[in-house]
């Protein structure tokens, strides 16, 4: 609406300027013509008598058919003679037919002709509904000659121009109003989409996003992009919060379940012991079971504390640690526990990583413990360290049963066990891989699994490097004992 208003004001001003300019220009042309003719007349030593003779001569020049051609040409404009007192004179009166009444009306309507003659200016006179532009010059004997031109044609032309400009302005304003309304609706459509999207989100549809409008302004597109980014962050935050809440509930349930079984066993054996219902041999077995269950609970609590500390993102004081030496130590422990297992080592020279030695040992120990527990004792395992441009890759490959895609996706979840039936025998609570992932994240590394049922399991651990790669590569096999 503001655009239409401004355009209307501009059109009014432009139209007024054009009308005034056209009228002024036409009047100026008429005034110049009157001044030229009156100047020629005033510069000639005419008197009223000489003017009478000139009019008589003009009346005598006629064609054979009676048309006064010369007279009509002589009197094509208004020509009026006034005496020195300003009254209409009989000089030339009657020589041009049908103009006597018009001359008399013009003479009666004229302002003071003597002041006009003295000033030499032209004036506009209104007489009997007609408009004239007149100029007065004085002859040598005081007689005044009035030369006039009709302005009705000029006024009609200006009036027609005014009508044309009004029509054009109305049409132009109408088109502009329609175009502005259409453009405004198109440009405001993204804002309507934003309102609709906000309503949908308030009703629970968190995945709703604002569609990108190709016809919107750049500011609206930027606003849409910013809102979409904000909505994505909000959805991610809410999803993460819901996932964390679900994980917390699952964690409490799993932790309660893991602690309930050993506590029930301990409580049962103690009750039997207190009531004297156990034989001496059974007492020793009961104390052994109580000690084992207490050790299991202690190990579970230690793992939970370690996982909690790692997830709090502790500030590490990283220092160069020889990863190859840690691998040799871990493999030696595995070979001591399972002498019959073939173990292959692929190690470069000294490869140092930035990290905490205790946590790195825990990562390696948990991974090798999974190999020991979840694969046959005589199946081979390969441990490899690869030095790359920016990091170091620790790769452990076993020949066990592998994991299904569903189990592999949950391998890093707390208390997850792919083979829960063996948990009682091994004492595992399903926190080993969770601790590995948390420790690797604390070192700004990454860990992933490569597995399939029947093809074994490969764990890829990436850690930040401490110095450039060595060129010497060792390949060795650890013999069984």
Tab-separated table of C-alpha atoms in Angstrom:
chain	number	residue	atom	x	y	z
A	1	UNK	CA	0.000	0.000	0.000
A	2	UNK	CA	2.857	2.382	0.732
A	3	UNK	CA	4.240	1.809	-2.768
A	4	UNK	CA	0.869	2.646	-4.316
A	5	UNK	CA	0.574	5.797	-2.186
A	6	UNK	CA	4.047	6.996	-3.104
A	7	UNK	CA	3.405	6.296	-6.771
A	8	UNK	CA	0.090	8.148	-6.638
A	9	UNK	CA	1.789	11.190	-5.123
A	10	UNK	CA	4.504	11.002	-7.763
A	11	UNK	CA	1.982	10.713	-10.581
A	12	UNK	CA	0.013	13.702	-9.271
A	13	UNK	CA	3.145	15.802	-9.077
A	14	UNK	CA	4.369	14.671	-12.497
A	15	UNK	CA	0.925	15.218	-14.047
A	16	UNK	CA	0.609	18.670	-12.548
A	17	UNK	CA	4.100	19.569	-13.742
A	18	UNK	CA	3.377	18.314	-17.269
A	19	UNK	CA	0.027	20.142	-17.495
A	20	UNK	CA	1.467	23.383	-16.166
A	21	UNK	CA	4.492	23.064	-18.408
A	22	UNK	CA	2.394	22.378	-21.516
A	23	UNK	CA	-0.010	25.222	-20.783
A	24	UNK	CA	2.845	27.610	-20.054
A	25	UNK	CA	4.669	26.583	-23.223
A	26	UNK	CA	1.585	27.086	-25.420
A	27	UNK	CA	0.799	30.428	-23.814
A	28	UNK	CA	4.416	31.450	-24.321
A	29	UNK	CA	4.172	30.610	-28.020
A	30	UNK	CA	0.983	32.631	-28.341
A	31	UNK	CA	2.517	35.551	-26.475
A	32	UNK	CA	5.563	35.482	-28.724
A	33	UNK	CA	3.330	35.550	-31.801
A	34	UNK	CA	1.294	38.462	-30.399
A	35	UNK	CA	4.400	40.396	-29.471
A	36	UNK	CA	5.858	39.933	-32.932
A	37	UNK	CA	2.735	41.204	-34.697
A	38	UNK	CA	2.199	44.089	-32.262
A	39	UNK	CA	5.831	45.124	-32.469
A	40	UNK	CA	5.577	45.335	-36.235
A	41	UNK	CA	2.403	47.381	-35.913
A	42	UNK	CA	3.740	49.800	-33.291
A	43	UNK	CA	6.946	50.369	-35.235
A	44	UNK	CA	4.920	51.596	-38.250
A	45	UNK	CA	3.773	55.302	-38.191
A	46	UNK	CA	0.141	54.328	-38.449
A	47	UNK	CA	-2.775	56.456	-37.277
A	48	UNK	CA	-6.459	55.592	-37.142
A	49	UNK	CA	-6.888	57.075	-40.641
A	50	UNK	CA	-4.160	54.963	-42.138
A	51	UNK	CA	-5.578	51.916	-40.431
A	52	UNK	CA	-9.001	52.710	-41.918
A	53	UNK	CA	-7.531	52.875	-45.431
A	54	UNK	CA	-5.764	49.540	-44.871
A	55	UNK	CA	-9.002	47.865	-43.767
A	56	UNK	CA	-10.881	49.382	-46.750
A	57	UNK	CA	-8.269	48.010	-49.128
A	58	UNK	CA	-8.519	44.589	-47.501
A	59	UNK	CA	-12.308	44.626	-47.958
A	60	UNK	CA	-12.029	45.493	-51.686
A	61	UNK	CA	-9.882	42.450	-52.494
A	62	UNK	CA	-12.445	39.768	-53.206
A	63	UNK	CA	-12.727	36.801	-55.553
A	64	UNK	CA	-15.304	36.552	-58.311
A	65	UNK	CA	-17.558	34.268	-56.281
A	66	UNK	CA	-17.803	36.809	-53.468
A	67	UNK	CA	-15.544	35.170	-50.878
A	68	UNK	CA	-13.397	37.695	-49.076
A	69	UNK	CA	-10.240	35.623	-49.055
A	70	UNK	CA	-7.830	38.443	-48.275
A	71	UNK	CA	-10.108	39.823	-45.606
A	72	UNK	CA	-10.408	36.455	-43.925
A	73	UNK	CA	-6.644	36.023	-44.032
A	74	UNK	CA	-6.185	39.513	-42.648
A	75	UNK	CA	-8.612	38.849	-39.845
A	76	UNK	CA	-7.841	35.235	-39.012
A	77	UNK	CA	-7.082	36.397	-35.469
A	78	UNK	CA	-9.096	38.837	-33.406
A	79	UNK	CA	-8.365	42.419	-34.352
A	80	UNK	CA	-9.936	45.205	-32.357
A	81	UNK	CA	-9.467	48.981	-32.568
A	82	UNK	CA	-10.140	51.179	-29.494
A	83	UNK	CA	-10.154	54.949	-29.268
A	84	UNK	CA	-7.792	56.753	-26.858
A	85	UNK	CA	-10.479	56.478	-24.113
A	86	UNK	CA	-10.654	52.684	-24.487
A	87	UNK	CA	-14.021	52.556	-26.261
A	88	UNK	CA	-14.513	50.408	-29.359
A	89	UNK	CA	-13.844	52.371	-32.539
A	90	UNK	CA	-15.728	52.181	-35.850
A	91	UNK	CA	-12.439	51.887	-37.721
A	92	UNK	CA	-12.559	48.674	-39.793
A	93	UNK	CA	-15.977	47.893	-38.321
A	94	UNK	CA	-18.092	45.861	-40.678
A	95	UNK	CA	-15.307	44.785	-43.005
A	96	UNK	CA	-15.256	41.225	-41.610
A	97	UNK	CA	-18.654	39.643	-41.278
A	98	UNK	CA	-19.928	37.800	-38.219
A	99	UNK	CA	-17.157	39.050	-35.919
A	100	UNK	CA	-18.645	42.290	-34.720
A	101	UNK	CA	-20.473	40.775	-31.714
A	102	UNK	CA	-17.387	38.803	-30.630
A	103	UNK	CA	-15.278	41.959	-30.823
A	104	UNK	CA	-17.781	43.967	-28.814
A	105	UNK	CA	-17.970	41.259	-26.115
A	106	UNK	CA	-14.189	41.097	-25.953
A	107	UNK	CA	-13.922	44.885	-25.676
A	108	UNK	CA	-16.448	44.898	-22.853
A	109	UNK	CA	-14.649	42.113	-20.984
A	110	UNK	CA	-11.168	43.535	-21.295
A	111	UNK	CA	-9.474	45.084	-18.280
A	112	UNK	CA	-7.993	48.556	-18.548
A	113	UNK	CA	-6.536	48.557	-22.120
A	114	UNK	CA	-4.466	51.683	-21.470
A	115	UNK	CA	-2.478	49.934	-18.680
A	116	UNK	CA	-1.991	46.892	-20.911
A	117	UNK	CA	-0.746	49.163	-23.708
A	118	UNK	CA	1.627	50.881	-21.301
A	119	UNK	CA	3.010	47.594	-19.895
A	120	UNK	CA	3.236	45.744	-23.207
A	121	UNK	CA	2.242	42.485	-21.483
A	122	UNK	CA	-0.307	39.969	-22.703
A	123	UNK	CA	-3.413	39.142	-20.683
A	124	UNK	CA	-6.027	36.398	-20.597
A	125	UNK	CA	-9.620	37.572	-21.028
A	126	UNK	CA	-12.803	35.572	-20.434
A	127	UNK	CA	-15.755	36.611	-22.566
A	128	UNK	CA	-19.054	34.805	-23.260
A	129	UNK	CA	-17.602	31.453	-22.208
A	130	UNK	CA	-14.534	31.883	-24.380
A	131	UNK	CA	-10.953	32.590	-23.394
A	132	UNK	CA	-8.618	34.949	-25.296
A	133	UNK	CA	-5.015	35.935	-25.037
A	134	UNK	CA	-4.749	39.645	-25.935
A	135	UNK	CA	-2.081	42.291	-26.271
A	136	UNK	CA	-2.592	46.060	-26.731
A	137	UNK	CA	-0.388	48.477	-28.699
A	138	UNK	CA	-0.847	52.233	-29.080
A	139	UNK	CA	-0.686	54.094	-32.430
A	140	UNK	CA	0.733	57.538	-32.956
A	141	UNK	CA	-2.610	59.377	-32.442
A	142	UNK	CA	-3.450	57.451	-29.250
A	143	UNK	CA	-5.623	54.858	-30.926
A	144	UNK	CA	-5.175	51.417	-29.399
A	145	UNK	CA	-5.049	48.229	-31.418
A	146	UNK	CA	-5.944	44.977	-29.622
A	147	UNK	CA	-4.624	41.775	-31.091
A	148	UNK	CA	-6.016	38.567	-29.606
A	149	UNK	CA	-5.896	34.816	-30.095
A	150	UNK	CA	-8.472	32.304	-28.940
A	151	UNK	CA	-7.403	29.941	-26.087
A	152	UNK	CA	-10.267	27.463	-26.308
A	153	UNK	CA	-8.186	25.046	-28.383
A	154	UNK	CA	-5.307	25.312	-25.943
A	155	UNK	CA	-7.586	24.679	-23.005
A	156	UNK	CA	-9.222	21.746	-24.755
A	157	UNK	CA	-5.803	20.252	-25.481
A	158	UNK	CA	-4.742	20.670	-21.849
A	159	UNK	CA	-8.074	19.200	-20.709
A	160	UNK	CA	-7.650	16.184	-22.973
A	161	UNK	CA	-4.123	15.718	-21.674
A	162	UNK	CA	-5.455	15.891	-18.111
A	163	UNK	CA	-8.058	13.197	-18.857
A	164	UNK	CA	-5.469	10.975	-20.512
A	165	UNK	CA	-3.111	11.363	-17.572
A	166	UNK	CA	-5.880	10.596	-15.070
A	167	UNK	CA	-6.874	7.434	-16.948
A	168	UNK	CA	-3.276	6.322	-17.341
A	169	UNK	CA	-2.579	7.014	-13.674
A	170	UNK	CA	-5.618	5.049	-12.516
A	171	UNK	CA	-4.687	2.095	-14.729
A	172	UNK	CA	-1.058	2.241	-13.628
A	173	UNK	CA	-2.009	2.443	-9.946
A	174	UNK	CA	-4.394	-0.468	-10.350
A	175	UNK	CA	-1.745	-2.599	-12.015
A	176	UNK	CA	0.782	-1.622	-9.381
A	177	UNK	CA	-1.659	-2.438	-6.575
A	178	UNK	CA	-2.393	-5.856	-8.066
A	179	UNK	CA	1.275	-6.558	-8.724
A	180	UNK	CA	2.310	-5.382	-5.259
A	181	UNK	CA	-0.383	-7.496	-3.610
A	182	UNK	CA	0.635	-10.561	-5.614
A	183	UNK	CA	4.337	-10.009	-4.951
A	184	UNK	CA	3.689	-9.356	-1.260
A	185	UNK	CA	1.702	-12.570	-0.936
A	186	UNK	CA	4.449	-14.513	-2.710
A	187	UNK	CA	7.130	-12.993	-0.522
A	188	UNK	CA	5.098	-13.473	2.661
A	189	UNK	CA	4.327	-17.088	1.827
A	190	UNK	CA	7.533	-18.274	3.572
A	191	UNK	CA	6.409	-16.447	6.721
A	192	UNK	CA	3.067	-18.218	6.545
A	193	UNK	CA	4.978	-21.478	6.153
A	194	UNK	CA	6.969	-20.573	9.264
A	195	UNK	CA	3.755	-20.052	11.240
A	196	UNK	CA	2.367	-23.360	9.976
A	197	UNK	CA	5.626	-25.136	10.797
A	198	UNK	CA	5.707	-23.626	14.293
A	199	UNK	CA	2.128	-24.807	14.878
A	200	UNK	CA	3.014	-28.315	13.692
A	201	UNK	CA	6.082	-28.417	15.950
A	202	UNK	CA	4.048	-27.224	18.933
A	203	UNK	CA	1.726	-30.168	18.294
A	204	UNK	CA	4.629	-32.607	18.509
A	205	UNK	CA	5.946	-32.942	14.960
A	206	UNK	CA	9.603	-32.194	15.738
A	207	UNK	CA	10.779	-33.334	12.316
A	208	UNK	CA	8.861	-30.563	10.541
A	209	UNK	CA	11.027	-28.030	8.709
A	210	UNK	CA	10.443	-24.798	6.833
A	211	UNK	CA	10.442	-25.294	3.090
A	212	UNK	CA	12.956	-23.193	1.170
A	213	UNK	CA	11.067	-20.658	-0.977
A	214	UNK	CA	12.664	-19.871	-4.329
A	215	UNK	CA	10.650	-16.646	-4.695
A	216	UNK	CA	11.368	-15.257	-1.238
A	217	UNK	CA	13.771	-12.457	-0.476
A	218	UNK	CA	17.322	-13.181	0.623
A	219	UNK	CA	16.497	-12.045	4.174
A	220	UNK	CA	13.570	-14.477	4.367
A	221	UNK	CA	15.747	-17.282	2.986
A	222	UNK	CA	18.405	-16.534	5.597
A	223	UNK	CA	15.756	-16.512	8.320
A	224	UNK	CA	14.376	-19.847	7.065
A	225	UNK	CA	17.854	-21.383	7.058
A	226	UNK	CA	18.583	-20.072	10.563
A	227	UNK	CA	15.253	-21.360	11.892
A	228	UNK	CA	15.778	-24.755	10.264
A	229	UNK	CA	19.232	-24.977	11.849
A	230	UNK	CA	17.775	-24.010	15.216
A	231	UNK	CA	14.952	-26.549	14.853
A	232	UNK	CA	17.473	-29.236	13.929
A	233	UNK	CA	19.494	-28.445	17.030
A	234	UNK	CA	16.374	-28.476	19.190
A	235	UNK	CA	15.266	-31.815	17.745
A	236	UNK	CA	18.754	-33.236	18.220
A	237	UNK	CA	18.865	-31.973	21.794
A	238	UNK	CA	15.434	-33.386	22.603
A	239	UNK	CA	16.253	-36.683	20.922
A	240	UNK	CA	19.541	-36.864	22.798
A	241	UNK	CA	17.764	-36.028	26.035
A	242	UNK	CA	15.170	-38.724	25.436
A	243	UNK	CA	17.880	-41.202	24.482
A	244	UNK	CA	19.907	-40.286	27.567
A	245	UNK	CA	16.828	-40.699	29.742
A	246	UNK	CA	16.094	-44.070	28.183
A	247	UNK	CA	19.722	-45.111	28.605
A	248	UNK	CA	19.645	-43.992	32.222
A	249	UNK	CA	16.533	-46.062	32.896
A	250	UNK	CA	18.083	-49.019	31.117
A	251	UNK	CA	21.330	-48.487	33.013
A	252	UNK	CA	19.559	-48.472	36.360
A	253	UNK	CA	17.631	-51.579	35.417
A	254	UNK	CA	20.767	-53.382	34.182
A	255	UNK	CA	22.852	-52.312	37.146
A	256	UNK	CA	20.125	-53.409	39.536
A	257	UNK	CA	19.887	-56.742	37.760
A	258	UNK	CA	23.644	-57.260	37.813
A	259	UNK	CA	23.847	-56.461	41.533
A	260	UNK	CA	20.691	-58.283	42.548
A	261	UNK	CA	21.917	-61.771	41.604
A	262	UNK	CA	25.201	-61.746	43.573
A	263	UNK	CA	23.529	-59.969	46.493
A	264	UNK	CA	20.808	-62.616	46.568
A	265	UNK	CA	23.433	-65.344	46.536
A	266	UNK	CA	25.422	-63.704	49.333
A	267	UNK	CA	22.307	-63.109	51.391
A	268	UNK	CA	21.150	-66.719	50.921
A	269	UNK	CA	24.451	-68.264	51.939
A	270	UNK	CA	24.723	-65.977	54.970
A	271	UNK	CA	21.216	-66.857	56.122
A	272	UNK	CA	22.005	-70.574	55.846
A	273	UNK	CA	25.263	-70.000	57.706
A	274	UNK	CA	23.574	-68.040	60.518
A	275	UNK	CA	20.879	-70.695	60.991
A	276	UNK	CA	23.488	-73.472	61.211
A	277	UNK	CA	21.996	-75.335	58.300
A	278	UNK	CA	25.351	-75.963	56.582
A	279	UNK	CA	27.732	-78.855	57.132
A	280	UNK	CA	31.425	-78.065	57.631
A	281	UNK	CA	32.177	-78.886	53.982
A	282	UNK	CA	29.247	-76.786	52.785
A	283	UNK	CA	30.400	-73.889	54.981
A	284	UNK	CA	33.712	-73.747	53.151
A	285	UNK	CA	31.917	-73.851	49.774
A	286	UNK	CA	29.490	-71.156	50.903
A	287	UNK	CA	32.317	-68.855	51.984
A	288	UNK	CA	34.025	-69.450	48.635
A	289	UNK	CA	30.830	-68.514	46.757
A	290	UNK	CA	30.308	-65.438	48.936
A	291	UNK	CA	33.883	-64.335	48.259
A	292	UNK	CA	33.439	-64.897	44.500
A	293	UNK	CA	30.184	-62.961	44.372
A	294	UNK	CA	31.695	-60.128	46.417
A	295	UNK	CA	34.631	-60.016	44.000
A	296	UNK	CA	32.213	-59.926	41.090
A	297	UNK	CA	30.307	-57.022	42.636
A	298	UNK	CA	33.563	-55.212	43.379
A	299	UNK	CA	34.677	-55.625	39.779
A	300	UNK	CA	31.302	-54.355	38.532
A	301	UNK	CA	31.462	-51.293	40.778
A	302	UNK	CA	35.030	-50.586	39.665
A	303	UNK	CA	33.968	-50.754	36.012
A	304	UNK	CA	31.014	-48.452	36.650
A	305	UNK	CA	33.262	-45.942	38.417
A	306	UNK	CA	35.798	-46.082	35.579
A	307	UNK	CA	33.059	-45.563	32.994
A	308	UNK	CA	31.591	-42.658	34.971
A	309	UNK	CA	34.987	-40.957	35.221
A	310	UNK	CA	35.624	-41.373	31.500
A	311	UNK	CA	32.217	-40.007	30.537
A	312	UNK	CA	32.857	-36.918	32.672
A	313	UNK	CA	35.546	-36.051	30.092
A	314	UNK	CA	38.449	-35.744	32.545
A	315	UNK	CA	41.220	-33.346	31.623
A	316	UNK	CA	44.043	-35.605	30.522
A	317	UNK	CA	47.711	-34.726	30.675
A	318	UNK	CA	48.735	-36.529	27.488
A	319	UNK	CA	52.323	-37.553	27.024
A	320	UNK	CA	54.074	-39.754	24.446
A	321	UNK	CA	53.408	-43.417	25.154
A	322	UNK	CA	55.051	-46.291	23.270
A	323	UNK	CA	52.011	-48.146	21.934
A	324	UNK	CA	54.050	-51.047	20.571
A	325	UNK	CA	55.388	-51.799	24.049
A	326	UNK	CA	51.866	-51.774	25.472
A	327	UNK	CA	50.783	-54.179	22.734
A	328	UNK	CA	53.689	-56.526	23.488
A	329	UNK	CA	52.796	-56.525	27.184
A	330	UNK	CA	49.124	-57.197	26.528
A	331	UNK	CA	49.833	-59.968	24.026
A	332	UNK	CA	52.286	-61.547	26.482
A	333	UNK	CA	49.560	-61.629	29.146
A	334	UNK	CA	47.130	-63.236	26.677
A	335	UNK	CA	49.743	-65.832	25.678
A	336	UNK	CA	50.329	-66.618	29.335
A	337	UNK	CA	46.612	-67.214	29.923
A	338	UNK	CA	46.016	-69.145	26.681
A	339	UNK	CA	49.307	-70.732	25.579
A	340	UNK	CA	47.636	-72.692	22.807
A	341	UNK	CA	46.321	-69.616	20.988
A	342	UNK	CA	48.300	-68.544	17.853
A	343	UNK	CA	49.028	-64.810	18.069
A	344	UNK	CA	50.503	-62.752	15.200
A	345	UNK	CA	52.015	-59.314	15.825
A	346	UNK	CA	52.562	-56.745	13.067
A	347	UNK	CA	54.417	-53.863	14.645
A	348	UNK	CA	56.505	-51.011	13.232
A	349	UNK	CA	59.365	-49.544	15.179
A	350	UNK	CA	58.631	-47.470	18.236
A	351	UNK	CA	55.293	-45.773	17.633
A	352	UNK	CA	54.285	-43.229	20.219
A	353	UNK	CA	50.783	-41.893	20.759
A	354	UNK	CA	49.610	-38.992	22.888
A	355	UNK	CA	47.619	-40.267	25.812
A	356	UNK	CA	47.377	-41.641	29.314
A	357	UNK	CA	49.265	-44.909	29.734
A	358	UNK	CA	46.846	-46.403	32.275
A	359	UNK	CA	43.829	-45.793	30.085
A	360	UNK	CA	45.636	-47.076	26.994
A	361	UNK	CA	46.481	-50.267	28.878
A	362	UNK	CA	42.834	-50.572	29.877
A	363	UNK	CA	41.730	-50.194	26.231
A	364	UNK	CA	44.136	-52.902	25.085
A	365	UNK	CA	43.346	-55.149	28.050
A	366	UNK	CA	39.570	-54.994	27.461
A	367	UNK	CA	39.928	-55.754	23.758
A	368	UNK	CA	42.234	-58.725	24.357
A	369	UNK	CA	39.988	-59.908	27.187
A	370	UNK	CA	37.067	-60.028	24.727
A	371	UNK	CA	39.195	-62.159	22.407
A	372	UNK	CA	40.080	-64.486	25.273
A	373	UNK	CA	36.512	-64.833	26.532
A	374	UNK	CA	34.443	-64.874	23.354
A	375	UNK	CA	36.605	-66.903	20.930
A	376	UNK	CA	37.861	-70.475	21.093
A	377	UNK	CA	41.168	-70.828	22.953
A	378	UNK	CA	42.935	-72.251	19.882
A	379	UNK	CA	41.683	-69.714	17.306
A	380	UNK	CA	44.313	-67.303	15.923
A	381	UNK	CA	44.359	-63.582	16.601
A	382	UNK	CA	46.295	-60.813	14.859
A	383	UNK	CA	47.345	-57.583	16.563
A	384	UNK	CA	48.631	-54.836	14.265
A	385	UNK	CA	49.846	-51.266	14.764
A	386	UNK	CA	49.878	-49.018	11.683
A	387	UNK	CA	51.540	-45.607	11.670
A	388	UNK	CA	49.670	-43.119	9.436
A	389	UNK	CA	50.078	-39.431	8.558
A	390	UNK	CA	48.191	-37.899	11.458
A	391	UNK	CA	47.310	-40.825	13.706
A	392	UNK	CA	48.041	-44.408	14.682
A	393	UNK	CA	45.768	-47.369	13.971
A	394	UNK	CA	45.515	-50.294	16.396
A	395	UNK	CA	43.807	-53.254	14.718
A	396	UNK	CA	42.909	-56.508	16.505
A	397	UNK	CA	41.458	-59.310	14.372
A	398	UNK	CA	40.185	-62.604	15.779
A	399	UNK	CA	38.759	-65.725	14.136
A	400	UNK	CA	35.784	-66.124	16.416
A	401	UNK	CA	32.093	-66.452	15.610
A	402	UNK	CA	31.692	-62.738	14.858
A	403	UNK	CA	28.614	-60.629	15.504
A	404	UNK	CA	25.378	-60.047	13.677
A	405	UNK	CA	24.694	-56.499	12.428
A	406	UNK	CA	22.195	-55.998	15.237
A	407	UNK	CA	24.670	-57.082	17.922
A	408	UNK	CA	27.494	-55.079	16.317
A	409	UNK	CA	25.336	-51.935	16.468
A	410	UNK	CA	24.872	-52.453	20.227
A	411	UNK	CA	28.383	-53.632	21.035
A	412	UNK	CA	29.283	-50.371	22.799
A	413	UNK	CA	26.076	-50.200	24.872
A	414	UNK	CA	26.339	-50.656	28.595
A	415	UNK	CA	25.637	-54.125	29.953
A	416	UNK	CA	25.265	-55.541	26.453
A	417	UNK	CA	26.374	-59.143	26.051
A	418	UNK	CA	26.105	-60.959	22.761
A	419	UNK	CA	26.248	-64.281	24.649
A	420	UNK	CA	24.487	-63.677	27.975
A	421	UNK	CA	24.516	-67.392	28.782
A	422	UNK	CA	28.285	-67.277	29.362
A	423	UNK	CA	28.161	-64.205	31.599
A	424	UNK	CA	27.949	-66.305	34.723
A	425	UNK	CA	31.045	-68.265	33.748
A	426	UNK	CA	33.173	-65.326	32.693
A	427	UNK	CA	31.906	-62.804	35.201
A	428	UNK	CA	31.579	-60.116	32.527
A	429	UNK	CA	28.947	-57.420	33.019
A	430	UNK	CA	28.948	-56.077	29.461
A	431	UNK	CA	30.838	-52.856	30.264
A	432	UNK	CA	34.184	-53.637	28.621
A	433	UNK	CA	33.432	-52.168	25.173
A	434	UNK	CA	31.651	-49.173	26.718
A	435	UNK	CA	34.826	-48.414	28.676
A	436	UNK	CA	36.889	-48.823	25.495
A	437	UNK	CA	34.736	-46.329	23.592
A	438	UNK	CA	34.753	-43.808	26.451
A	439	UNK	CA	38.547	-44.071	26.841
A	440	UNK	CA	39.128	-43.685	23.099
A	441	UNK	CA	36.821	-40.649	23.003
A	442	UNK	CA	38.757	-39.128	25.911
A	443	UNK	CA	41.890	-39.443	23.755
A	444	UNK	CA	40.094	-37.733	20.798
A	445	UNK	CA	40.257	-40.955	18.807
A	446	UNK	CA	37.705	-43.291	17.267
A	447	UNK	CA	36.781	-46.957	17.434
A	448	UNK	CA	34.719	-49.099	15.081
A	449	UNK	CA	33.949	-52.753	14.449
A	450	UNK	CA	34.204	-54.776	11.254
A	451	UNK	CA	32.395	-58.091	11.648
A	452	UNK	CA	29.822	-60.532	10.331
A	453	UNK	CA	28.534	-63.878	11.578
A	454	UNK	CA	31.167	-66.579	11.054
A	455	UNK	CA	33.907	-64.202	9.831
A	456	UNK	CA	35.412	-63.085	13.118
A	457	UNK	CA	35.692	-59.598	14.531
A	458	UNK	CA	38.112	-56.769	13.734
A	459	UNK	CA	38.355	-53.767	16.043
A	460	UNK	CA	39.870	-50.579	14.586
A	461	UNK	CA	41.112	-48.067	17.176
A	462	UNK	CA	42.496	-44.734	15.970
A	463	UNK	CA	44.650	-42.666	18.351
A	464	UNK	CA	46.516	-39.357	17.877
A	465	UNK	CA	50.156	-39.741	16.923
A	466	UNK	CA	53.000	-38.227	18.923
A	467	UNK	CA	55.750	-38.178	16.263
A	468	UNK	CA	56.366	-39.006	12.561
A	469	UNK	CA	56.167	-42.597	11.372
A	470	UNK	CA	59.114	-44.932	11.590
A	471	UNK	CA	60.336	-46.674	8.478
A	472	UNK	CA	61.252	-50.016	10.112
A	473	UNK	CA	58.446	-52.558	10.285
A	474	UNK	CA	58.681	-55.753	12.333
A	475	UNK	CA	56.530	-58.824	11.843
A	476	UNK	CA	56.639	-61.465	14.511
A	477	UNK	CA	54.606	-64.369	15.816
A	478	UNK	CA	54.167	-65.171	19.463
A	479	UNK	CA	54.507	-68.951	19.857
A	480	UNK	CA	52.197	-70.804	22.096
A	481	UNK	CA	53.475	-72.019	25.444
